[in-house]
């Protein structure tokens, strides 16, 4: 993927920028919220582990701020598109995955939709031709956001994801192409 620029980028209410190592301290309190953690793939168990994971992902991490406070974190991560070997070198940067987490206390106000739409715009402006996003099927709020920003549900996998509750859950795959209407 071509360089995504350094930002910051602005939406109606948000300032979006690349993540910094120092952001880990501000987002750590979210990681102690059980409702938020319900859908996260991995939960850090200490501020140190949170910072370590955040810093390890800085190439892909983004934050959304309102009035100087981080209200959401997200990612734009390269995915390897499938290709035949003769043309495999042409798929670099063609496909990315986006994801987001909205801070407790800021959910239900359209911030997730606004942020996800911005991540989509940044992805396409950076040269991606396909953007994907994933969620547990039970995470209705995340699926709604994907649909609101124009993504299509391309797959519904039945009981393919083991949740930390011990239950096998369904999952969804959403995607949008740079040529799709938004």
Short mmCIF file of N, CA and C in Angstrom, two decimals:
data_model
loop_
_atom_site.label_atom_id
_atom_site.label_comp_id
_atom_site.label_asym_id
_atom_site.label_seq_id
_atom_site.Cartn_x
_atom_site.Cartn_y
_atom_site.Cartn_z
N UNK A 1 0.84 -1.17 0.00
CA UNK A 1 0.00 0.00 0.00
C UNK A 1 0.89 1.23 0.00
N UNK A 2 0.51 2.20 -0.77
CA UNK A 2 1.29 3.43 -0.77
C UNK A 2 1.15 4.12 0.59
N UNK A 3 2.08 4.99 0.88
CA UNK A 3 2.05 5.70 2.17
C UNK A 3 0.70 6.38 2.36
N UNK A 4 0.13 6.21 3.53
CA UNK A 4 -1.19 6.74 3.82
C UNK A 4 -1.14 8.20 4.24
N UNK A 5 0.00 8.82 4.12
CA UNK A 5 0.10 10.21 4.54
C UNK A 5 0.24 10.30 6.05
N UNK A 6 0.49 11.48 6.49
CA UNK A 6 0.72 11.66 7.92
C UNK A 6 -0.45 12.32 8.62
N UNK A 7 -1.38 12.87 7.84
CA UNK A 7 -2.52 13.53 8.46
C UNK A 7 -2.07 14.79 9.16
N UNK A 8 -2.83 15.35 10.03
CA UNK A 8 -4.13 14.81 10.43
C UNK A 8 -5.20 15.06 9.37
N UNK A 9 -6.26 14.28 9.49
CA UNK A 9 -7.42 14.39 8.63
C UNK A 9 -8.59 14.86 9.49
N UNK A 10 -9.50 15.61 8.92
CA UNK A 10 -10.62 16.14 9.70
C UNK A 10 -11.95 15.69 9.10
N UNK A 11 -12.88 15.35 9.97
CA UNK A 11 -14.26 15.11 9.59
C UNK A 11 -15.09 16.22 10.22
N UNK A 12 -16.38 16.08 10.19
CA UNK A 12 -17.23 17.12 10.77
C UNK A 12 -16.91 17.35 12.25
N UNK A 13 -16.69 16.26 13.00
CA UNK A 13 -16.47 16.40 14.44
C UNK A 13 -15.12 15.89 14.91
N UNK A 14 -14.42 15.15 14.08
CA UNK A 14 -13.23 14.45 14.53
C UNK A 14 -11.96 14.94 13.86
N UNK A 15 -10.88 14.86 14.60
CA UNK A 15 -9.54 15.02 14.03
C UNK A 15 -8.92 13.63 14.10
N UNK A 16 -8.50 13.12 12.96
CA UNK A 16 -7.95 11.78 12.87
C UNK A 16 -6.47 11.88 12.54
N UNK A 17 -5.68 11.12 13.28
CA UNK A 17 -4.24 11.14 13.06
C UNK A 17 -3.69 9.74 13.29
N UNK A 18 -2.45 9.56 12.86
CA UNK A 18 -1.75 8.30 13.13
C UNK A 18 -1.55 8.18 14.64
N UNK A 19 -1.56 6.94 15.12
CA UNK A 19 -1.33 6.71 16.53
C UNK A 19 0.11 7.01 16.92
N UNK A 20 0.28 7.35 18.19
CA UNK A 20 1.61 7.60 18.77
C UNK A 20 1.77 6.70 19.99
N UNK A 21 3.00 6.41 20.34
CA UNK A 21 3.26 5.57 21.51
C UNK A 21 2.62 6.16 22.76
N UNK A 22 2.63 7.48 22.87
CA UNK A 22 2.07 8.14 24.06
C UNK A 22 0.56 7.98 24.19
N UNK A 23 -0.14 7.56 23.13
CA UNK A 23 -1.59 7.36 23.20
C UNK A 23 -1.97 6.19 24.09
N UNK A 24 -1.06 5.25 24.27
CA UNK A 24 -1.37 4.03 25.02
C UNK A 24 -1.87 4.34 26.43
N UNK A 25 -1.29 5.34 27.06
CA UNK A 25 -1.70 5.69 28.42
C UNK A 25 -3.15 6.20 28.45
N UNK A 26 -3.53 6.99 27.46
CA UNK A 26 -4.89 7.54 27.43
C UNK A 26 -5.95 6.48 27.13
N UNK A 27 -5.60 5.48 26.32
CA UNK A 27 -6.60 4.48 25.97
C UNK A 27 -6.64 3.29 26.94
N UNK A 28 -5.66 3.17 27.83
CA UNK A 28 -5.64 2.05 28.76
C UNK A 28 -6.94 1.93 29.57
N UNK A 29 -7.50 3.00 30.13
CA UNK A 29 -8.73 2.84 30.92
C UNK A 29 -9.88 2.18 30.14
N UNK A 30 -9.93 2.35 28.84
CA UNK A 30 -10.98 1.69 28.05
C UNK A 30 -10.86 0.18 28.13
N UNK A 31 -9.61 -0.27 28.17
CA UNK A 31 -9.35 -1.71 28.13
C UNK A 31 -9.80 -2.42 29.40
N UNK A 32 -10.22 -1.64 30.38
CA UNK A 32 -10.75 -2.23 31.61
C UNK A 32 -12.27 -2.26 31.62
N UNK A 33 -12.89 -1.87 30.52
CA UNK A 33 -14.35 -1.81 30.41
C UNK A 33 -14.87 -3.14 29.85
N UNK A 34 -15.62 -3.88 30.67
CA UNK A 34 -16.08 -5.22 30.27
C UNK A 34 -16.95 -5.20 29.02
N UNK A 35 -17.83 -4.22 28.90
CA UNK A 35 -18.72 -4.17 27.73
C UNK A 35 -17.91 -3.92 26.46
N UNK A 36 -16.95 -3.03 26.53
CA UNK A 36 -16.10 -2.77 25.36
C UNK A 36 -15.28 -4.01 25.01
N UNK A 37 -14.74 -4.65 26.02
CA UNK A 37 -13.88 -5.82 25.80
C UNK A 37 -14.63 -7.02 25.23
N UNK A 38 -15.94 -7.00 25.35
CA UNK A 38 -16.75 -8.12 24.89
C UNK A 38 -16.43 -8.51 23.45
N UNK A 39 -16.14 -7.53 22.60
CA UNK A 39 -15.93 -7.82 21.18
C UNK A 39 -14.48 -7.67 20.73
N UNK A 40 -13.59 -7.24 21.60
CA UNK A 40 -12.18 -7.09 21.19
C UNK A 40 -11.53 -8.45 21.03
N UNK A 41 -10.66 -8.55 20.06
CA UNK A 41 -9.97 -9.82 19.79
C UNK A 41 -8.99 -10.16 20.90
N UNK A 42 -8.29 -9.16 21.41
CA UNK A 42 -7.30 -9.38 22.47
C UNK A 42 -7.43 -8.28 23.51
N UNK A 43 -7.35 -8.67 24.77
CA UNK A 43 -7.46 -7.71 25.86
C UNK A 43 -6.14 -7.68 26.61
N UNK A 44 -5.45 -6.55 26.60
CA UNK A 44 -4.23 -6.46 27.40
C UNK A 44 -4.57 -6.52 28.89
N UNK A 45 -3.68 -7.11 29.66
CA UNK A 45 -3.96 -7.31 31.08
C UNK A 45 -3.26 -6.31 31.99
N UNK A 46 -2.46 -5.42 31.41
CA UNK A 46 -1.76 -4.42 32.21
C UNK A 46 -1.48 -3.20 31.34
N UNK A 47 -1.22 -2.05 31.96
CA UNK A 47 -0.84 -0.88 31.16
C UNK A 47 0.40 -1.14 30.31
N UNK A 48 1.33 -1.92 30.84
CA UNK A 48 2.56 -2.21 30.11
C UNK A 48 2.27 -3.06 28.86
N UNK A 49 1.43 -4.07 29.03
CA UNK A 49 1.07 -4.91 27.90
C UNK A 49 0.26 -4.12 26.87
N UNK A 50 -0.61 -3.23 27.34
CA UNK A 50 -1.38 -2.38 26.45
C UNK A 50 -0.44 -1.53 25.60
N UNK A 51 0.55 -0.91 26.25
CA UNK A 51 1.49 -0.06 25.52
C UNK A 51 2.31 -0.89 24.53
N UNK A 52 2.76 -2.05 24.96
CA UNK A 52 3.55 -2.92 24.09
C UNK A 52 2.77 -3.28 22.82
N UNK A 53 1.51 -3.66 22.98
CA UNK A 53 0.69 -4.02 21.82
C UNK A 53 0.39 -2.81 20.95
N UNK A 54 0.09 -1.68 21.59
CA UNK A 54 -0.21 -0.46 20.84
C UNK A 54 1.00 -0.05 20.00
N UNK A 55 2.17 -0.03 20.62
CA UNK A 55 3.40 0.38 19.93
C UNK A 55 3.72 -0.61 18.79
N UNK A 56 3.50 -1.89 19.02
CA UNK A 56 3.77 -2.89 17.98
C UNK A 56 2.90 -2.66 16.74
N UNK A 57 1.74 -2.06 16.91
CA UNK A 57 0.83 -1.83 15.79
C UNK A 57 0.84 -0.42 15.24
N UNK A 58 1.81 0.40 15.63
CA UNK A 58 1.80 1.81 15.24
C UNK A 58 1.75 2.03 13.73
N UNK A 59 2.29 1.13 12.95
CA UNK A 59 2.23 1.30 11.49
C UNK A 59 0.79 1.33 10.99
N UNK A 60 -0.11 0.69 11.72
CA UNK A 60 -1.51 0.58 11.29
C UNK A 60 -2.48 1.39 12.14
N UNK A 61 -2.04 1.90 13.28
CA UNK A 61 -2.95 2.52 14.26
C UNK A 61 -3.30 3.97 13.93
N UNK A 62 -4.56 4.30 14.19
CA UNK A 62 -5.09 5.65 14.05
C UNK A 62 -5.90 5.99 15.29
N UNK A 63 -6.02 7.28 15.58
CA UNK A 63 -6.90 7.73 16.65
C UNK A 63 -7.81 8.82 16.11
N UNK A 64 -8.98 8.92 16.74
CA UNK A 64 -9.91 10.01 16.46
C UNK A 64 -10.04 10.83 17.73
N UNK A 65 -9.89 12.13 17.60
CA UNK A 65 -9.97 13.04 18.75
C UNK A 65 -11.13 14.01 18.58
N UNK A 66 -11.72 14.36 19.72
CA UNK A 66 -12.69 15.45 19.81
C UNK A 66 -12.19 16.36 20.91
N UNK A 67 -12.01 17.62 20.60
CA UNK A 67 -11.54 18.59 21.58
C UNK A 67 -10.27 18.10 22.29
N UNK A 68 -9.37 17.45 21.55
CA UNK A 68 -8.10 17.02 22.11
C UNK A 68 -8.14 15.73 22.91
N UNK A 69 -9.31 15.08 23.00
CA UNK A 69 -9.45 13.83 23.73
C UNK A 69 -9.65 12.69 22.74
N UNK A 70 -8.94 11.59 22.93
CA UNK A 70 -9.11 10.43 22.06
C UNK A 70 -10.46 9.79 22.36
N UNK A 71 -11.30 9.68 21.33
CA UNK A 71 -12.64 9.10 21.49
C UNK A 71 -12.78 7.78 20.74
N UNK A 72 -11.79 7.44 19.92
CA UNK A 72 -11.83 6.17 19.19
C UNK A 72 -10.42 5.84 18.70
N UNK A 73 -10.18 4.55 18.58
CA UNK A 73 -8.94 4.08 17.96
C UNK A 73 -9.33 3.20 16.78
N UNK A 74 -8.42 3.10 15.82
CA UNK A 74 -8.72 2.28 14.66
C UNK A 74 -7.45 1.79 14.01
N UNK A 75 -7.65 1.02 12.95
CA UNK A 75 -6.50 0.51 12.22
C UNK A 75 -6.82 0.47 10.74
N UNK A 76 -5.78 0.61 9.97
CA UNK A 76 -5.79 0.31 8.54
C UNK A 76 -4.60 -0.62 8.34
N UNK A 77 -4.88 -1.90 8.18
CA UNK A 77 -3.82 -2.91 8.12
C UNK A 77 -3.80 -3.59 6.76
N UNK A 78 -2.63 -3.70 6.15
CA UNK A 78 -2.53 -4.39 4.86
C UNK A 78 -2.99 -5.84 4.97
N UNK A 79 -3.69 -6.29 3.94
CA UNK A 79 -4.06 -7.70 3.81
C UNK A 79 -3.47 -8.19 2.50
N UNK A 80 -3.06 -9.43 2.48
CA UNK A 80 -2.51 -9.99 1.26
C UNK A 80 -3.66 -10.48 0.38
N UNK A 81 -3.87 -9.81 -0.72
CA UNK A 81 -4.89 -10.24 -1.68
C UNK A 81 -4.41 -11.50 -2.38
N UNK A 82 -5.34 -12.35 -2.74
CA UNK A 82 -5.01 -13.59 -3.43
C UNK A 82 -4.66 -13.28 -4.87
N UNK A 83 -3.64 -13.94 -5.39
CA UNK A 83 -3.24 -13.74 -6.78
C UNK A 83 -2.49 -14.96 -7.28
N UNK A 84 -2.50 -15.13 -8.57
CA UNK A 84 -1.68 -16.17 -9.18
C UNK A 84 -0.23 -15.72 -9.13
N UNK A 85 0.68 -16.68 -9.09
CA UNK A 85 2.08 -16.37 -8.83
C UNK A 85 2.69 -15.40 -9.84
N UNK A 86 2.25 -15.44 -11.09
CA UNK A 86 2.84 -14.57 -12.10
C UNK A 86 2.52 -13.09 -11.89
N UNK A 87 1.48 -12.79 -11.15
CA UNK A 87 1.07 -11.40 -10.93
C UNK A 87 1.02 -11.03 -9.45
N UNK A 88 1.55 -11.91 -8.60
CA UNK A 88 1.46 -11.69 -7.15
C UNK A 88 2.11 -10.39 -6.70
N UNK A 89 3.14 -9.94 -7.41
CA UNK A 89 3.81 -8.70 -7.02
C UNK A 89 2.93 -7.47 -7.24
N UNK A 90 1.83 -7.61 -7.94
CA UNK A 90 0.95 -6.49 -8.24
C UNK A 90 -0.15 -6.28 -7.19
N UNK A 91 -0.23 -7.16 -6.19
CA UNK A 91 -1.32 -7.04 -5.22
C UNK A 91 -0.93 -6.27 -3.96
N UNK A 92 0.33 -5.95 -3.80
CA UNK A 92 0.75 -5.21 -2.60
C UNK A 92 -0.03 -3.91 -2.48
N UNK A 93 -0.66 -3.72 -1.34
CA UNK A 93 -1.39 -2.49 -1.08
C UNK A 93 -2.78 -2.43 -1.68
N UNK A 94 -3.16 -3.48 -2.40
CA UNK A 94 -4.47 -3.45 -3.06
C UNK A 94 -5.61 -3.69 -2.09
N UNK A 95 -5.33 -4.35 -0.97
CA UNK A 95 -6.39 -4.69 -0.02
C UNK A 95 -5.94 -4.38 1.39
N UNK A 96 -6.83 -3.75 2.16
CA UNK A 96 -6.56 -3.46 3.57
C UNK A 96 -7.77 -3.83 4.40
N UNK A 97 -7.52 -4.04 5.68
CA UNK A 97 -8.58 -4.25 6.66
C UNK A 97 -8.67 -3.02 7.54
N UNK A 98 -9.89 -2.58 7.80
CA UNK A 98 -10.08 -1.50 8.77
C UNK A 98 -10.80 -2.07 9.99
N UNK A 99 -10.58 -1.41 11.12
CA UNK A 99 -11.26 -1.76 12.35
C UNK A 99 -11.28 -0.55 13.26
N UNK A 100 -12.15 -0.56 14.26
CA UNK A 100 -12.30 0.61 15.13
C UNK A 100 -12.85 0.18 16.48
N UNK A 101 -12.56 1.01 17.47
CA UNK A 101 -13.09 0.86 18.82
C UNK A 101 -13.46 2.26 19.29
N UNK A 102 -14.68 2.43 19.74
CA UNK A 102 -15.14 3.73 20.24
C UNK A 102 -15.09 3.69 21.77
N UNK A 103 -14.55 4.74 22.35
CA UNK A 103 -14.38 4.81 23.80
C UNK A 103 -15.72 4.72 24.52
N UNK A 104 -15.74 4.05 25.68
CA UNK A 104 -16.94 4.07 26.50
C UNK A 104 -17.32 5.52 26.79
N UNK A 105 -18.59 5.79 26.81
CA UNK A 105 -19.05 7.16 27.05
C UNK A 105 -19.19 7.97 25.77
N UNK A 106 -18.67 7.44 24.67
CA UNK A 106 -18.79 8.14 23.38
C UNK A 106 -19.53 7.29 22.35
N UNK A 107 -19.99 6.13 22.77
CA UNK A 107 -20.70 5.24 21.86
C UNK A 107 -22.14 5.70 21.67
N UNK A 108 -22.72 5.31 20.54
CA UNK A 108 -24.12 5.63 20.28
C UNK A 108 -24.37 7.04 19.77
N UNK A 109 -23.32 7.74 19.37
CA UNK A 109 -23.46 9.12 18.89
C UNK A 109 -22.99 9.30 17.45
N UNK A 110 -22.76 8.20 16.75
CA UNK A 110 -22.32 8.28 15.37
C UNK A 110 -20.83 8.43 15.18
N UNK A 111 -20.08 8.41 16.27
CA UNK A 111 -18.62 8.57 16.17
C UNK A 111 -18.01 7.38 15.44
N UNK A 112 -18.47 6.18 15.74
CA UNK A 112 -17.95 4.99 15.07
C UNK A 112 -18.15 5.06 13.57
N UNK A 113 -19.34 5.48 13.15
CA UNK A 113 -19.64 5.60 11.72
C UNK A 113 -18.77 6.66 11.07
N UNK A 114 -18.65 7.81 11.71
CA UNK A 114 -17.85 8.90 11.17
C UNK A 114 -16.38 8.50 11.05
N UNK A 115 -15.88 7.83 12.07
CA UNK A 115 -14.48 7.39 12.08
C UNK A 115 -14.25 6.29 11.04
N UNK A 116 -15.13 5.30 10.99
CA UNK A 116 -14.98 4.22 10.02
C UNK A 116 -15.02 4.76 8.59
N UNK A 117 -15.90 5.70 8.33
CA UNK A 117 -15.97 6.31 6.99
C UNK A 117 -14.64 7.01 6.66
N UNK A 118 -14.07 7.69 7.65
CA UNK A 118 -12.78 8.36 7.42
C UNK A 118 -11.67 7.35 7.17
N UNK A 119 -11.66 6.24 7.90
CA UNK A 119 -10.66 5.20 7.67
C UNK A 119 -10.79 4.64 6.25
N UNK A 120 -12.03 4.50 5.80
CA UNK A 120 -12.29 4.05 4.43
C UNK A 120 -11.73 5.06 3.43
N UNK A 121 -12.01 6.33 3.64
CA UNK A 121 -11.52 7.38 2.73
C UNK A 121 -10.00 7.43 2.70
N UNK A 122 -9.36 7.32 3.86
CA UNK A 122 -7.90 7.32 3.92
C UNK A 122 -7.35 6.12 3.16
N UNK A 123 -8.00 4.97 3.33
CA UNK A 123 -7.55 3.75 2.64
C UNK A 123 -7.59 3.92 1.13
N UNK A 124 -8.71 4.41 0.62
CA UNK A 124 -8.83 4.57 -0.83
C UNK A 124 -7.90 5.67 -1.35
N UNK A 125 -7.75 6.74 -0.61
CA UNK A 125 -6.84 7.81 -1.02
C UNK A 125 -5.40 7.33 -1.06
N UNK A 126 -5.11 6.28 -0.30
CA UNK A 126 -3.76 5.73 -0.23
C UNK A 126 -3.51 4.64 -1.27
N UNK A 127 -4.50 4.36 -2.09
CA UNK A 127 -4.30 3.41 -3.17
C UNK A 127 -4.93 2.05 -3.01
N UNK A 128 -5.63 1.79 -1.92
CA UNK A 128 -6.31 0.50 -1.78
C UNK A 128 -7.44 0.42 -2.80
N UNK A 129 -7.69 -0.76 -3.31
CA UNK A 129 -8.82 -0.95 -4.22
C UNK A 129 -9.94 -1.72 -3.54
N UNK A 130 -9.62 -2.37 -2.40
CA UNK A 130 -10.62 -3.16 -1.66
C UNK A 130 -10.34 -2.99 -0.18
N UNK A 131 -11.39 -2.73 0.59
CA UNK A 131 -11.28 -2.57 2.04
C UNK A 131 -12.23 -3.57 2.69
N UNK A 132 -11.72 -4.30 3.68
CA UNK A 132 -12.51 -5.30 4.39
C UNK A 132 -12.64 -4.92 5.86
N UNK A 133 -13.64 -5.51 6.51
CA UNK A 133 -13.81 -5.38 7.96
C UNK A 133 -14.51 -6.65 8.44
N UNK A 134 -14.25 -7.02 9.67
CA UNK A 134 -14.76 -8.26 10.24
C UNK A 134 -15.42 -7.98 11.58
N UNK A 135 -16.42 -8.80 11.92
CA UNK A 135 -17.00 -8.70 13.27
C UNK A 135 -17.67 -10.02 13.63
N UNK A 136 -17.84 -10.23 14.93
CA UNK A 136 -18.71 -11.30 15.37
C UNK A 136 -20.12 -10.94 14.93
N UNK A 137 -20.89 -11.91 14.49
CA UNK A 137 -22.25 -11.64 14.03
C UNK A 137 -23.11 -11.04 15.15
N UNK A 138 -22.83 -11.38 16.39
CA UNK A 138 -23.59 -10.84 17.52
C UNK A 138 -23.28 -9.37 17.80
N UNK A 139 -22.23 -8.83 17.21
CA UNK A 139 -21.85 -7.43 17.41
C UNK A 139 -22.63 -6.57 16.41
N UNK A 140 -23.91 -6.39 16.69
CA UNK A 140 -24.82 -5.70 15.77
C UNK A 140 -24.39 -4.26 15.50
N UNK A 141 -23.84 -3.58 16.50
CA UNK A 141 -23.43 -2.18 16.31
C UNK A 141 -22.33 -2.08 15.26
N UNK A 142 -21.38 -2.98 15.31
CA UNK A 142 -20.29 -2.94 14.34
C UNK A 142 -20.80 -3.27 12.93
N UNK A 143 -21.65 -4.26 12.82
CA UNK A 143 -22.23 -4.61 11.52
C UNK A 143 -23.02 -3.44 10.94
N UNK A 144 -23.77 -2.74 11.79
CA UNK A 144 -24.53 -1.56 11.34
C UNK A 144 -23.61 -0.49 10.78
N UNK A 145 -22.50 -0.25 11.46
CA UNK A 145 -21.54 0.76 10.97
C UNK A 145 -21.04 0.36 9.59
N UNK A 146 -20.66 -0.89 9.42
CA UNK A 146 -20.14 -1.34 8.13
C UNK A 146 -21.17 -1.10 7.02
N UNK A 147 -22.42 -1.38 7.32
CA UNK A 147 -23.47 -1.18 6.32
C UNK A 147 -23.71 0.31 6.06
N UNK A 148 -23.66 1.13 7.10
CA UNK A 148 -23.88 2.57 6.93
C UNK A 148 -22.82 3.22 6.05
N UNK A 149 -21.60 2.69 6.09
CA UNK A 149 -20.53 3.31 5.29
C UNK A 149 -20.42 2.69 3.89
N UNK A 150 -21.39 1.85 3.55
CA UNK A 150 -21.47 1.32 2.20
C UNK A 150 -20.85 -0.03 1.97
N UNK A 151 -20.36 -0.66 3.03
CA UNK A 151 -19.77 -1.99 2.87
C UNK A 151 -20.87 -3.02 2.68
N UNK A 152 -20.54 -4.08 1.97
CA UNK A 152 -21.48 -5.17 1.74
C UNK A 152 -21.04 -6.40 2.53
N UNK A 153 -22.02 -7.09 3.08
CA UNK A 153 -21.69 -8.34 3.76
C UNK A 153 -21.40 -9.38 2.68
N UNK A 154 -20.16 -9.85 2.67
CA UNK A 154 -19.75 -10.82 1.67
C UNK A 154 -19.74 -12.24 2.20
N UNK A 155 -19.68 -12.38 3.52
CA UNK A 155 -19.66 -13.73 4.08
C UNK A 155 -20.30 -13.74 5.46
N UNK A 156 -20.97 -14.83 5.74
CA UNK A 156 -21.50 -15.12 7.06
C UNK A 156 -21.00 -16.53 7.39
N UNK A 157 -19.98 -16.58 8.23
CA UNK A 157 -19.40 -17.86 8.61
C UNK A 157 -20.11 -18.37 9.86
N UNK A 158 -20.55 -19.60 9.80
CA UNK A 158 -21.30 -20.18 10.90
C UNK A 158 -20.36 -20.80 11.94
N UNK A 159 -20.55 -20.40 13.17
CA UNK A 159 -19.80 -20.88 14.34
C UNK A 159 -18.32 -21.14 14.03
N UNK A 160 -17.68 -20.14 13.44
CA UNK A 160 -16.27 -20.28 13.08
C UNK A 160 -15.32 -19.60 14.05
N UNK A 161 -15.86 -18.83 15.00
CA UNK A 161 -15.02 -18.00 15.87
C UNK A 161 -15.27 -18.36 17.33
N UNK A 162 -14.21 -18.77 18.01
CA UNK A 162 -14.34 -19.09 19.43
C UNK A 162 -14.20 -17.81 20.24
N UNK A 163 -15.25 -17.46 20.95
CA UNK A 163 -15.28 -16.26 21.79
C UNK A 163 -14.70 -16.62 23.15
N UNK A 164 -14.18 -15.62 23.84
CA UNK A 164 -13.58 -15.90 25.15
C UNK A 164 -14.60 -16.41 26.16
N UNK A 165 -15.90 -16.26 25.86
CA UNK A 165 -16.96 -16.80 26.72
C UNK A 165 -17.00 -18.33 26.65
N UNK A 166 -16.28 -18.90 25.69
CA UNK A 166 -16.30 -20.34 25.49
C UNK A 166 -17.29 -20.78 24.42
N UNK A 167 -18.08 -19.84 23.90
CA UNK A 167 -19.07 -20.14 22.86
C UNK A 167 -18.46 -19.96 21.47
N UNK A 168 -18.85 -20.82 20.56
CA UNK A 168 -18.51 -20.65 19.15
C UNK A 168 -19.55 -19.73 18.55
N UNK A 169 -19.10 -18.64 17.92
CA UNK A 169 -20.00 -17.64 17.36
C UNK A 169 -19.84 -17.54 15.85
N UNK A 170 -20.89 -17.05 15.22
CA UNK A 170 -20.83 -16.73 13.80
C UNK A 170 -20.02 -15.45 13.62
N UNK A 171 -19.49 -15.26 12.42
CA UNK A 171 -18.80 -14.01 12.11
C UNK A 171 -19.21 -13.52 10.73
N UNK A 172 -19.02 -12.22 10.52
CA UNK A 172 -19.32 -11.58 9.24
C UNK A 172 -18.05 -11.01 8.64
N UNK A 173 -18.00 -11.02 7.33
CA UNK A 173 -16.96 -10.33 6.57
C UNK A 173 -17.68 -9.31 5.69
N UNK A 174 -17.25 -8.07 5.80
CA UNK A 174 -17.78 -6.99 4.96
C UNK A 174 -16.65 -6.47 4.09
N UNK A 175 -17.02 -5.92 2.93
CA UNK A 175 -16.00 -5.33 2.05
C UNK A 175 -16.64 -4.27 1.16
N UNK A 176 -15.78 -3.43 0.63
CA UNK A 176 -16.19 -2.41 -0.33
C UNK A 176 -15.02 -2.19 -1.29
N UNK A 177 -15.36 -1.94 -2.54
CA UNK A 177 -14.34 -1.65 -3.56
C UNK A 177 -14.27 -0.15 -3.80
N UNK A 178 -13.14 0.28 -4.32
CA UNK A 178 -13.00 1.71 -4.62
C UNK A 178 -13.97 2.17 -5.70
N UNK A 179 -14.53 1.24 -6.46
CA UNK A 179 -15.49 1.59 -7.51
C UNK A 179 -16.94 1.53 -7.05
N UNK A 180 -17.18 1.04 -5.83
CA UNK A 180 -18.55 0.97 -5.29
C UNK A 180 -19.04 2.35 -4.88
N UNK A 181 -20.34 2.59 -5.02
CA UNK A 181 -20.87 3.86 -4.53
C UNK A 181 -20.79 3.92 -3.01
N UNK A 182 -20.54 5.12 -2.49
CA UNK A 182 -20.47 5.31 -1.04
C UNK A 182 -21.33 6.47 -0.64
#
